[in-house]
Coordinates of C-alpha atoms in Angstrom, one line a residue:
X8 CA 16.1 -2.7 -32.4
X9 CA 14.1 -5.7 -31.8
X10 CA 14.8 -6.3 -28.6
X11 CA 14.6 -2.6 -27.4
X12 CA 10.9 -2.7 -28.8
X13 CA 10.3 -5.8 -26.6
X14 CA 11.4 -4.0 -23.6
X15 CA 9.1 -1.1 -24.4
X16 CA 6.1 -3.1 -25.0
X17 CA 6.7 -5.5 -21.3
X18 CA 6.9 -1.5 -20.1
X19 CA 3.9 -0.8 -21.4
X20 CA 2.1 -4.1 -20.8
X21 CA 3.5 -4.1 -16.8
X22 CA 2.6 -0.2 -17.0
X23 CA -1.2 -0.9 -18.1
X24 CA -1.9 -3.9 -15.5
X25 CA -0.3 -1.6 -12.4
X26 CA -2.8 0.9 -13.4
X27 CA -5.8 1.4 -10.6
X28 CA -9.5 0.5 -11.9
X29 CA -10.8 3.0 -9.2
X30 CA -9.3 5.9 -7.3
X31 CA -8.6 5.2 -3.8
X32 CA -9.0 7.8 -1.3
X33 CA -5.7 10.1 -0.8
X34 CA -3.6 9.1 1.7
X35 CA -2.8 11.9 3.8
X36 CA -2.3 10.9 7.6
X37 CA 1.3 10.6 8.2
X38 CA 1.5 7.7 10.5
X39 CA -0.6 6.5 7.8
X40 CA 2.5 6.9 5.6
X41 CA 5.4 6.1 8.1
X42 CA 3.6 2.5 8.4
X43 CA 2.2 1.6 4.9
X44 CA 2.0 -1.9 4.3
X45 CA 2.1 -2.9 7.7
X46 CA -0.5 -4.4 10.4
X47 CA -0.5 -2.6 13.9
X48 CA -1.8 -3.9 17.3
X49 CA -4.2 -2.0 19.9
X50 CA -5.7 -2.6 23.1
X51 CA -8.3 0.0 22.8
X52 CA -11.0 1.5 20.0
X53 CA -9.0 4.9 19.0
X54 CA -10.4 6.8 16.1
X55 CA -8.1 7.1 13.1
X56 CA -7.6 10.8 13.0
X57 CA -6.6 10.7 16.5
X58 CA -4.2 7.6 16.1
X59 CA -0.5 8.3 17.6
X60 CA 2.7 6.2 17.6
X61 CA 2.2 5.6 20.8
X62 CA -0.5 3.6 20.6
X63 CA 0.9 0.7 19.2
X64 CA 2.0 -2.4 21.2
X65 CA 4.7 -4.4 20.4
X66 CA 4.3 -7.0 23.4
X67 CA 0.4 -7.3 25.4
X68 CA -0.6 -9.3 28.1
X69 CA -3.3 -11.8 26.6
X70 CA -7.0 -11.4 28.2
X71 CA -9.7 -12.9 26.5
X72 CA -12.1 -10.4 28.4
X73 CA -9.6 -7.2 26.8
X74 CA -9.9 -5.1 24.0
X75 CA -7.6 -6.4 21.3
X76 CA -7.9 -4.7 18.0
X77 CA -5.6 -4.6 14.8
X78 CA -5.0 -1.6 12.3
X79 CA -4.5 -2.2 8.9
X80 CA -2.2 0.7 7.0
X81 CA -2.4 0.0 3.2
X82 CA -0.9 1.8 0.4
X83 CA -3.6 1.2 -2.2
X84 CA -7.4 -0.7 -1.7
X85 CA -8.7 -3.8 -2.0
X86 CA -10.2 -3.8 -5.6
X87 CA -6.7 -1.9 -7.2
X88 CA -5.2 -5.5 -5.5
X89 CA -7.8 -7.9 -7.3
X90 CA -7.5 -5.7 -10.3
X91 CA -3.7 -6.5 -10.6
X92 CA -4.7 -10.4 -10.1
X93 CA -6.9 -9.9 -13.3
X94 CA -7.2 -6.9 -15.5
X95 CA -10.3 -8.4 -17.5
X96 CA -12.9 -8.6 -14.8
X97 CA -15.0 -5.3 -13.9
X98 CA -15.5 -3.7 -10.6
X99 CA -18.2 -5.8 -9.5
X100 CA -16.9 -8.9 -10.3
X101 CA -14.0 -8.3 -8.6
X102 CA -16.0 -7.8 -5.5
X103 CA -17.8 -10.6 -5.8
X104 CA -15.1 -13.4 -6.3
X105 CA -12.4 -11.6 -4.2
X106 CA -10.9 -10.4 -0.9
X107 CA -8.3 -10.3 1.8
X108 CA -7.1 -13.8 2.9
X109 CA -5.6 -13.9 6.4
X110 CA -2.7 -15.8 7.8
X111 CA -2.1 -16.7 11.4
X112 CA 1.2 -17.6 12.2
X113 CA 2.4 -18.3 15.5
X114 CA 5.9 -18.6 16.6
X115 CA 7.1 -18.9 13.2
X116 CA 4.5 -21.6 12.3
X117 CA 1.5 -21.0 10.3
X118 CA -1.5 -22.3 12.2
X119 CA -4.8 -20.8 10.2
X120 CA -5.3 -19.5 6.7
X121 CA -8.6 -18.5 5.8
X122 CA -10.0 -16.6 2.3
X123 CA -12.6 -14.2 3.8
X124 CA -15.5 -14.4 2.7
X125 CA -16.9 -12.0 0.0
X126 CA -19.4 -10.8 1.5
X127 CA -17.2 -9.4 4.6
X128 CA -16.8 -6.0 4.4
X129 CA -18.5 -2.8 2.8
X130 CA -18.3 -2.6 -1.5
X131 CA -17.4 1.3 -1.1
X132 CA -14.6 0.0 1.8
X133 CA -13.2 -2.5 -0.8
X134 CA -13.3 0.1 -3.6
X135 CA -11.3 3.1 -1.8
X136 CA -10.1 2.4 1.5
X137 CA -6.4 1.8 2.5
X138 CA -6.8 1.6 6.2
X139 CA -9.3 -0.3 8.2
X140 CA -9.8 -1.5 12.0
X141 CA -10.4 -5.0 13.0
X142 CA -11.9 -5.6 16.3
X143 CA -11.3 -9.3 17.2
X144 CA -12.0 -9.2 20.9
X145 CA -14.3 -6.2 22.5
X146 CA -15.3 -5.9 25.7
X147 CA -18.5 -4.1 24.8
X148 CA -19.2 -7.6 21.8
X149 CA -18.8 -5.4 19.2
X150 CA -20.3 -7.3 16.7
X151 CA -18.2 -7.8 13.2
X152 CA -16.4 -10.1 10.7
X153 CA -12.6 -9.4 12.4
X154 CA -14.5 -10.8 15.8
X155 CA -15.2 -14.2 13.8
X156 CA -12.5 -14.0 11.8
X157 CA -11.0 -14.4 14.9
X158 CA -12.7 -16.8 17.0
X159 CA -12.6 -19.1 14.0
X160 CA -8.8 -18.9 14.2
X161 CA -8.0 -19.3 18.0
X162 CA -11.7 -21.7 19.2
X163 CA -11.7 -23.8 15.9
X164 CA -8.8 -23.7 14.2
X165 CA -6.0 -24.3 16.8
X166 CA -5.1 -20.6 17.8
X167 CA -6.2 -21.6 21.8
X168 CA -3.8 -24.5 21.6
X169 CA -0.7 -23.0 20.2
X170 CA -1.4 -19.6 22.0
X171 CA -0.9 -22.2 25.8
X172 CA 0.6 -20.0 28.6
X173 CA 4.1 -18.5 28.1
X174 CA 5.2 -15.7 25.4
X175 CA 4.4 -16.2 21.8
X176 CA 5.1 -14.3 18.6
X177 CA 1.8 -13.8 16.8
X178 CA 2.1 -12.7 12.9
X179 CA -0.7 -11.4 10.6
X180 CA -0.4 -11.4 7.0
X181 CA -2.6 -10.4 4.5
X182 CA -2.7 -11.0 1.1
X183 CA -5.4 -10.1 -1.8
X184 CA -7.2 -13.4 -3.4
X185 CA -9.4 -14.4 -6.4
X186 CA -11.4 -17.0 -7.2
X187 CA -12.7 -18.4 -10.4
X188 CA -12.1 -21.1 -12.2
X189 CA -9.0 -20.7 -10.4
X190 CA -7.7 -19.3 -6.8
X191 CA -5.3 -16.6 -7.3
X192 CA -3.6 -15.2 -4.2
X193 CA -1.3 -12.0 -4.5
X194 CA 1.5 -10.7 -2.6
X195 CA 1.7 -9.6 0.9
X196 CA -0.3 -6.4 1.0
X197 CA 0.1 -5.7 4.8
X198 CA 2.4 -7.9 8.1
X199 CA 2.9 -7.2 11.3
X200 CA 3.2 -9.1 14.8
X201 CA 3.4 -8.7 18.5
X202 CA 4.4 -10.2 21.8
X203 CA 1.5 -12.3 23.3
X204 CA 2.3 -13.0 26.9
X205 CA -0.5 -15.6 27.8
X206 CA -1.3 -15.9 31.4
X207 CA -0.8 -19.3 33.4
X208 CA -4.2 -19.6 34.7
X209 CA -5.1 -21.3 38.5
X210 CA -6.1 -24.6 38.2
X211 CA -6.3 -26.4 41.1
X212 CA -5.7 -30.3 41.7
X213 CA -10.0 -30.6 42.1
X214 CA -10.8 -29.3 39.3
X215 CA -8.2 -32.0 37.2
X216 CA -9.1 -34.7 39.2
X217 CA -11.3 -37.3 37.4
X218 CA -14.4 -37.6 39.4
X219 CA -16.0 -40.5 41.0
X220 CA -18.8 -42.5 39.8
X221 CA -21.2 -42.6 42.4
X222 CA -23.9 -45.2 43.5
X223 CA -27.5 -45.6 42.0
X224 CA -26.2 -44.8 38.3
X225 CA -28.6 -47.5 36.9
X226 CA -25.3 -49.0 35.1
X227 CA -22.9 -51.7 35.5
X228 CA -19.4 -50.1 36.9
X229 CA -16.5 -51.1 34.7
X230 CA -13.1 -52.0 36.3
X231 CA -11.1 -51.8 33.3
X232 CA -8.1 -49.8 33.1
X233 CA -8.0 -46.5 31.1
X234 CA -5.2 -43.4 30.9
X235 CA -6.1 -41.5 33.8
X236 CA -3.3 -38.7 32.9
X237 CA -5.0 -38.4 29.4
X238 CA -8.2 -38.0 31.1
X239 CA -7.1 -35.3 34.0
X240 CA -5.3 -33.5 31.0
X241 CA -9.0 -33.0 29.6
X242 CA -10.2 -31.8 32.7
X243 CA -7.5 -28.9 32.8
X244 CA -8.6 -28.1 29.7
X245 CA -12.2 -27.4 30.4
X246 CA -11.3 -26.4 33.7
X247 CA -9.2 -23.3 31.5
X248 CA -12.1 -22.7 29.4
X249 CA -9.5 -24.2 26.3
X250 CA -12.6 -26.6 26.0
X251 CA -15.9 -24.3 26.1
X252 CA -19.7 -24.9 27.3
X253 CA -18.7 -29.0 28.2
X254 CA -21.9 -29.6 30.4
X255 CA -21.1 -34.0 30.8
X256 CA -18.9 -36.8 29.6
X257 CA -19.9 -40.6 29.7
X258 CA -18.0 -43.4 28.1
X259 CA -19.8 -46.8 28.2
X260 CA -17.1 -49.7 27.5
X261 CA -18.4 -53.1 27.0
X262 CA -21.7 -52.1 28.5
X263 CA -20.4 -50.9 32.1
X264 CA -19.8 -47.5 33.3
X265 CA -16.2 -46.6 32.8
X266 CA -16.3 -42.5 32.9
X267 CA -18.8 -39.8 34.0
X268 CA -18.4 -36.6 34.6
X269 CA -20.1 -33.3 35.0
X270 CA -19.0 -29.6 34.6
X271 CA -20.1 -26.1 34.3
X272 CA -22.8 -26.6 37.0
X273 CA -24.6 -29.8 35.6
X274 CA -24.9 -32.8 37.6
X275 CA -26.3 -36.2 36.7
X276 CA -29.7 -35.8 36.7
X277 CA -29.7 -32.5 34.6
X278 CA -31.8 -32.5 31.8
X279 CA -29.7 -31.6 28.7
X280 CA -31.1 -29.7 25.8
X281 CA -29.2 -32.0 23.1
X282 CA -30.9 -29.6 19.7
X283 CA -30.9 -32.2 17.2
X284 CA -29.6 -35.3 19.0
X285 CA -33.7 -36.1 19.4
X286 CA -33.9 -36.9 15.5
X287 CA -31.9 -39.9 16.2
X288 CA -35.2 -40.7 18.2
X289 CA -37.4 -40.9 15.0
X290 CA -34.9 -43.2 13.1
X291 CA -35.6 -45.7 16.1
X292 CA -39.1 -45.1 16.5
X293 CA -40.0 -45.7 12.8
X294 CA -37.5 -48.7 13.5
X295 CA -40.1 -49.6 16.2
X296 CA -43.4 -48.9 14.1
X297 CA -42.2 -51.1 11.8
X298 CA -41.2 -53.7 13.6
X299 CA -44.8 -53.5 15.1
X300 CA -46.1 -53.7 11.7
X301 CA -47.9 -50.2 12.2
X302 CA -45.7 -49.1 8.7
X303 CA -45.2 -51.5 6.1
X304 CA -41.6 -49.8 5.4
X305 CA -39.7 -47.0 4.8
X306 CA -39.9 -47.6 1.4
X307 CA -43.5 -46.4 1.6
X308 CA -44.6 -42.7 -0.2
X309 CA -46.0 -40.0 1.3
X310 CA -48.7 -40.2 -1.0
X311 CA -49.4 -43.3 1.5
X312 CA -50.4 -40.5 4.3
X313 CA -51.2 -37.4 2.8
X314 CA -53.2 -36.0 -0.1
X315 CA -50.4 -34.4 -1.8
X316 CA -52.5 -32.4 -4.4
X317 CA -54.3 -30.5 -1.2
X318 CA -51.5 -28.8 -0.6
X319 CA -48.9 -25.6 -2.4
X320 CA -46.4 -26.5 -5.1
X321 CA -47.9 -30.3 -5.5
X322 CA -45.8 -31.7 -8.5
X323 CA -45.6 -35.7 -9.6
X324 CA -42.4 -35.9 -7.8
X325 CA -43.5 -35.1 -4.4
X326 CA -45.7 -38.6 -4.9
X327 CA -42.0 -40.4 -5.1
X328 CA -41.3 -38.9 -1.6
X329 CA -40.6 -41.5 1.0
X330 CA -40.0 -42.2 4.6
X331 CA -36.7 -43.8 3.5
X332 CA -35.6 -40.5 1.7
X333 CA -36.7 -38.2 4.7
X334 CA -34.7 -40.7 7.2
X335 CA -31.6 -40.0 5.1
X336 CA -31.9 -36.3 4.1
X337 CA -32.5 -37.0 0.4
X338 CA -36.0 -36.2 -0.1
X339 CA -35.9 -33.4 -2.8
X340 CA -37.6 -30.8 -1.0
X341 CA -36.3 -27.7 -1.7
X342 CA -35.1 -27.3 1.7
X343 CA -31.7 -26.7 3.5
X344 CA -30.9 -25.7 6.8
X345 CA -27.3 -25.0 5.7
X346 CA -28.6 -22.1 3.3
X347 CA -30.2 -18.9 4.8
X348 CA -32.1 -18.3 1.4
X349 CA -33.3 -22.0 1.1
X350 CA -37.6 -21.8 0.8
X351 CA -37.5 -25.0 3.7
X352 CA -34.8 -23.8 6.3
X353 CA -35.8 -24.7 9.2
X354 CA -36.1 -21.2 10.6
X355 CA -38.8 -20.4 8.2
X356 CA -41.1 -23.2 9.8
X357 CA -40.7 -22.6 13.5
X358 CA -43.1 -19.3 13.4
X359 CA -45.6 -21.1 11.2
X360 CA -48.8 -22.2 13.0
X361 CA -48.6 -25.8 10.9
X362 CA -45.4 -27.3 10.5
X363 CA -46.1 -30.4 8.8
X364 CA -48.0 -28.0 6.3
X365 CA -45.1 -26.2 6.0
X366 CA -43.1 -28.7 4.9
X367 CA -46.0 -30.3 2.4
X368 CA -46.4 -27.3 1.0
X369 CA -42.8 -26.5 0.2
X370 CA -41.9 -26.6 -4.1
X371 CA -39.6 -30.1 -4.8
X372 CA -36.2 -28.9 -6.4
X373 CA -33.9 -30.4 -8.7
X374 CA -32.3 -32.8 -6.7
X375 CA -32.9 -36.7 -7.1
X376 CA -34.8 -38.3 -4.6
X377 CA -32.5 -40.5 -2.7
X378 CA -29.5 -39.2 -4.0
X379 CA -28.6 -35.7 -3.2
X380 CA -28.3 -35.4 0.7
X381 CA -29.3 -31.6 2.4
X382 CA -29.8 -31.0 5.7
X383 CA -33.3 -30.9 6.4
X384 CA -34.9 -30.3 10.0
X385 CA -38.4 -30.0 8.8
X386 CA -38.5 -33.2 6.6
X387 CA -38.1 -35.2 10.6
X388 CA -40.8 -33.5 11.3
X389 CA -42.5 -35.5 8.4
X390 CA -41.5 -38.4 10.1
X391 CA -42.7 -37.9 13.5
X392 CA -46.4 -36.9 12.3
X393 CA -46.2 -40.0 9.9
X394 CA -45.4 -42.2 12.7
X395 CA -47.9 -39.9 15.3
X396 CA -51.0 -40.9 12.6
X397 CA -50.3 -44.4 12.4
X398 CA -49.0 -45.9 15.7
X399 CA -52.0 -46.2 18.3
X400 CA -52.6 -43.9 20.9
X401 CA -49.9 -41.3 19.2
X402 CA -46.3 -40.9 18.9
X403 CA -46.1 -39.6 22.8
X404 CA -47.5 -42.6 24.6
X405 CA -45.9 -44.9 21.8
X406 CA -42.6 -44.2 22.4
X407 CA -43.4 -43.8 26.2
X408 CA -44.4 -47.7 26.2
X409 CA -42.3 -48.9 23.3
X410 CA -38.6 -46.9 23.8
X411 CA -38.2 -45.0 27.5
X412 CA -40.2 -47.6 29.4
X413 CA -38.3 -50.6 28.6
X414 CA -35.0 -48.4 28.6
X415 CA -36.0 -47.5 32.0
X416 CA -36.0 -43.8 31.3
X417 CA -38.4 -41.9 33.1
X418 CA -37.2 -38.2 33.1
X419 CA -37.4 -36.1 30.3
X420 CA -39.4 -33.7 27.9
X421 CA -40.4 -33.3 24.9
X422 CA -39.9 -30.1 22.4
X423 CA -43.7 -30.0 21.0
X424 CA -44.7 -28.5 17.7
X425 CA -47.9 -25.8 17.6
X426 CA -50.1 -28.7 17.4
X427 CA -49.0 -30.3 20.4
X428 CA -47.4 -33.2 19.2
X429 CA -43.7 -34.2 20.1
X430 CA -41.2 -32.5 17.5
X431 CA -38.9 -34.9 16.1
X432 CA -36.3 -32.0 14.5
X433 CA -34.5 -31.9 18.2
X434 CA -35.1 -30.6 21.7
X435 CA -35.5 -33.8 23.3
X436 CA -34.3 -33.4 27.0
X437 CA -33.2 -36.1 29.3
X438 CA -30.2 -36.7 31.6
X439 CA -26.6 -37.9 30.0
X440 CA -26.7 -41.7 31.1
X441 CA -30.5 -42.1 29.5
X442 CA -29.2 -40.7 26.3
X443 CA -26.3 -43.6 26.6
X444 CA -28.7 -46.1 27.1
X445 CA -30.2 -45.1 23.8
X446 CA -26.6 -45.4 22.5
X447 CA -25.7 -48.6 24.1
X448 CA -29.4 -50.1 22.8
X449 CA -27.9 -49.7 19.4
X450 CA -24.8 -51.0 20.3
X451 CA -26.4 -54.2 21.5
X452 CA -27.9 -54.4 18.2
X453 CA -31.4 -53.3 19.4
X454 CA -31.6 -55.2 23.0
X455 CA -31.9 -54.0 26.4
X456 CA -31.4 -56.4 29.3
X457 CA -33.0 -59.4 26.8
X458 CA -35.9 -58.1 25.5
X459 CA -35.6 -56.7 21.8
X460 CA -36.7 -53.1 21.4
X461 CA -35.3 -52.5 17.7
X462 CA -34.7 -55.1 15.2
X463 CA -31.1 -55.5 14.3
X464 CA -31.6 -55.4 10.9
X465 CA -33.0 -51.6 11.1
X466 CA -29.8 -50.9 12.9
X467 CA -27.9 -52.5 10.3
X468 CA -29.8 -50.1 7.8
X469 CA -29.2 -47.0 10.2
X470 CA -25.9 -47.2 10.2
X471 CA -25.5 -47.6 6.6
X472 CA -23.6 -44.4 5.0
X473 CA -26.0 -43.9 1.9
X474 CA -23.7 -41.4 0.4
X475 CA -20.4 -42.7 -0.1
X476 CA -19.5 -41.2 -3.2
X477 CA -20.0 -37.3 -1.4
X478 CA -16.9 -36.3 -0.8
X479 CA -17.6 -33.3 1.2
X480 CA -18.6 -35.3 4.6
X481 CA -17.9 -38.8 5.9
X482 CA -21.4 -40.1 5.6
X483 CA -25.3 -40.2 6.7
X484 CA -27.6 -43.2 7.7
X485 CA -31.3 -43.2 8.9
X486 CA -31.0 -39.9 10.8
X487 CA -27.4 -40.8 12.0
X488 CA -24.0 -39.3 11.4
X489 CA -20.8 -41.3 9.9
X490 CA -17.9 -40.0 11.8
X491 CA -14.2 -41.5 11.3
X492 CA -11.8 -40.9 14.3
X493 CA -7.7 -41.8 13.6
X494 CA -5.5 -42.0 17.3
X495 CA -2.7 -42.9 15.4
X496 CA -2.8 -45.3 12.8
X497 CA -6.0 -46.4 13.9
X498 CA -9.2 -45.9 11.9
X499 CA -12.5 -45.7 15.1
X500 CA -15.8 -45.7 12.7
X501 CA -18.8 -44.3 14.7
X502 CA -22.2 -43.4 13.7
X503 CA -23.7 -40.4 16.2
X504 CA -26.7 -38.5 17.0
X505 CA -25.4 -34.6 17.0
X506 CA -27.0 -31.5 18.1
X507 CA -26.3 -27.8 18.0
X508 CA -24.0 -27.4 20.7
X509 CA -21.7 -29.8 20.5
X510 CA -24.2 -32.5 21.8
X511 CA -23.4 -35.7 20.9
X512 CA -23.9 -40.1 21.0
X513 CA -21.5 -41.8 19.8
X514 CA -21.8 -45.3 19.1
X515 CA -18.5 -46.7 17.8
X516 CA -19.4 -49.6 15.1
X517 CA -16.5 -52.1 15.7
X518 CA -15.2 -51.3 18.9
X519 CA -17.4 -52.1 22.1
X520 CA -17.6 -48.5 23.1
X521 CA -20.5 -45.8 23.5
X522 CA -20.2 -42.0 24.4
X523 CA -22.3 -38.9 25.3
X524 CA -20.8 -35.8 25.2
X525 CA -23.8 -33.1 26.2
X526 CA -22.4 -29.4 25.5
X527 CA -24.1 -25.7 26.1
X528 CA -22.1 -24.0 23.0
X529 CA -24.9 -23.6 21.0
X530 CA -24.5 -21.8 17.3
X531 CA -20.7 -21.4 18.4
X532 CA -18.3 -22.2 15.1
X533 CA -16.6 -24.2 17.3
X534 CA -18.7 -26.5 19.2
X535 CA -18.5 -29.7 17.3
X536 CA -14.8 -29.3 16.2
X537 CA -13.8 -29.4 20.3
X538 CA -15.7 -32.2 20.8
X539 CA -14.2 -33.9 17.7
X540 CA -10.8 -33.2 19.0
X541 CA -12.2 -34.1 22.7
X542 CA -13.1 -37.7 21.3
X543 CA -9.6 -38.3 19.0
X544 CA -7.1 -36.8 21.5
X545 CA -8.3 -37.4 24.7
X546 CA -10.8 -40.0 25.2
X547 CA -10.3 -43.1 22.4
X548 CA -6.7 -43.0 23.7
X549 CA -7.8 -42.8 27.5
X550 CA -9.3 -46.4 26.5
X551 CA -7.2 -47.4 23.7
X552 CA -3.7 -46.7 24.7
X553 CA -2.4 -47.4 28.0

């Protein structure tokens, strides 16, 4: 008797969590029915009440410039799913900490998972709906999550490399997920795949070949021996658009010119829009002002250079603000580029008429001075009118004299703020070798053909990684990134200058090597990941493994 009430009640109790929190709308179209659970492939927009068998593809030729849509066929919605996940949480929450997580899996091999994110997706949708379209290529941009969901799969995440020319088996799965103190993912809720034949594209033996350096570079040529194949496998690459918006490549090895090339119409002396590579500038030229004794330190306040109670939100703590903490992105400003709601993203300075008010007059936040790194575009600009009101003449003929002179740079321009002055937060425009020389001055430990430009202490202090215990990046000196690259079971520490785009110098700290990479993708997910996987797959081992 026991036992048959046991039953009863896990009847019950299984009875009660299957049941739906909200009604989902009646499902009533009968290829609706015929393919419930299950993911379908189109390669065209074709509204749902007109949607026939016939439209489905099992095999498609792959064209990036093609339509390429999925349908998703469901046999309940999106909340019912989180519901079953956890029975305690109400509508809303389930919204909030829940939704469909995709997996890619190509050729029997999963390649991408991702948990989309909450906010993807109408609240009604999520409450009723059991089928859905997911545009992930358009040829007219439609413009929606599926499009990024996708690129972030195939540009960042591996889908362009698996997905090389030949025929592959491409698999969608989709399964419900909640997070809260814990991830839960449910069943499979909808799968499906299809035949991607992917087109051998026409690259000719030019395009592959690595190009010659050619006189008048201002550089040293190197003789030294590196993986040509390596290197002509990275020109087929960009040459199929596999690596995107690639404008130049240099490597600098042991101070002589060893590679440069050009592509996508730039030549040597283009002048490359590198975003935020120029706020590597700063960190040198307060290296400079220093050094001249026009700034005692960077250990100096900004109470120093500013009357801090003359300006919005002054607290006590903005008076323990200092150079030091604005070099290294811990100043305590409430300020983040990285968060669209932050009161100091650089976005809400650019249409100000004072930017260095903008940033003075911003409220501090929680976060210790020193301590809690967040990227901060406007705090550079801090530093650039700091160093513009104490170094004579200002910051434009000072770093004329004092940095491009005596690097022998000559060509390039300046980003300027609304009063004129140059802008430190990025912008800075010059030709790929000049921005290796900057590179290479740091790798000489602040020297340029004898004379000393930077002190070799302040480089020792740049590339300092003042936030090793943050485990959610590698690292952050004076306005410098800490990048780690492995080619095999080597470890290649660098510290680089990075920009929107994929722009970067990279000056490799134990290894006698210096690169510019300059790079067009600008706010594309995927611009620094290619260049990340430029540097560790194709270049480091051109030079390191023969």
């Amino acid at each position: 008797m026991k036992s048959t009430l046991l039953v009863v009640l896990i009847l019950i109790s299984s009875f009660s969590l299957a049941q739906n929190i909200v009604k989902p709308e009646k499902i009533e179209n009968s290829v609706q029915k015929t393919h419930a659970n299950k993911i379908v492939f189109l390669d065209k927009v074709i509204p749902f009440e007109n949607i026939k068998e016939a439209d489905f593809l099992k095999t498609m030729i792959f064209k990036e410039d093609k339509n390429f849509d999925i349908r998703v066929f469901l046999d309940n919605s999106l909340v019912n799913y989180l519901h079953q996940l956890d029975p305690s949480l109400t509508i809303d929450e389930l919204l909030k900490k829940g939704n469909y997580q995709f997996n890619f899996i190509v050729d029997g091999k999963l390649i991408y998972t991702e948990n989309l994110n909450t906010g993807a997706g109408t609240a009604d949708s999520k409450k009723i709906k059991t089928s859905f379209r997911i545009p992930f290529l358009s040829t007219t941009n439609e413009d929606s999550w599926g499009r990024y969901l996708w690129m972030r799969f195939y540009l960042a995440n591996g889908g362009i490399d698996v997905l090389k020319a030949g025929n592959h088996v491409l698999k969608i799965e989709i399964k419900p997920y909640l997070k809260s103190s814990i991830l839960k993912i449910g069943n499979v809720i909808a799968q499906g795949e299809i035949k991607l034949i992917v087109p051998q594209k026409n690259i000719s033996e030019g395009q592959m070949t690595i190009q010659k350096i050619k006189p008048n570079s201002g550089w040293k040529i190197s003789d030294e021996k590196f993986n040509q194949q390596k290197i002509k496998a990275l020109n087929q690459k960009i040459a199929e658009n596999r690596f995107r918006d690639i404008t130049g490549i240099i490597v600098i090895k042991n101070e002589k010119l060893l590679l440069e090339e050009y592509f996508n119409g730039y030549k040597r002396d283009s002048l490359n829009d590198t975003r935020s590579v120029g706020k590597s500038f700063s960190s040198a030229l307060m290296g400079i002002a220093i050094k001249d004794g026009y700034i005692k330190s960077e250990n100096q306040s900004l109470k120093e250079f500013y009357d801090l109670k003359q300006f919005n939100n002054y607290s006590s703590k903005k008076d323990s603000v200092t150079i030091k903490s604005l070099l290294t992105m811990s100043s305590g400003f409430d300020g983040n580029d990285q968060d669209e709601e932050s009161p100091g993203n650089e976005e809400n300075m650019y249409p100000t008429e004072n930017w260095v008010k903008f940033v003075l007059d911003l409220p501090m936040s929680e976060n210790k001075i020193g301590k809690t790194w967040s990227y901060f575009t406007a705090g550079v600009v801090l530093t650039g009118d700091i160093l513009d009101q104490s170094v004579p003449k200002g910051l434009e003929n000072y770093a004329q004299n004092k940095l491009f002179q005596p690097l022998g740079i000559t060509n390039y321009k300046w980003q300027f703020t609304p009063q004129q002055k140059p802008s430190l937060a990025g912008g800075l425009k010059m030709n790929a070798l000049d921005f290796a020389k900057f590179g290479q001055l740091y790798k000489n430990n602040g020297t340029w053909n004898g004379k000393t430009i930077l002190d070799k202490n302040w480089i020792k202090k740049s590339f300092t990684n003042y936030f090793a215990d943050n485990k959610d990046f590698e690292g952050y000196g004076y306005l410098f990134w800490r990048k780690v690259y492995k080619v095999g079971n080597k470890s290649f520490e660098s510290y680089q200058s990075s920009g929107n785009g994929g722009n970067k110098i990279i000056i490799f700290t134990e290894v006698p090597v210096v690169m510019v990479i300059t790079a067009k993708a600008y706010n594309k997910l995927y611009a620094h990941l290619q260049v990340d996987k430029m540097v560790q797959e194709y270049l480091l081992p051109a030079v390191y493994e023969q």
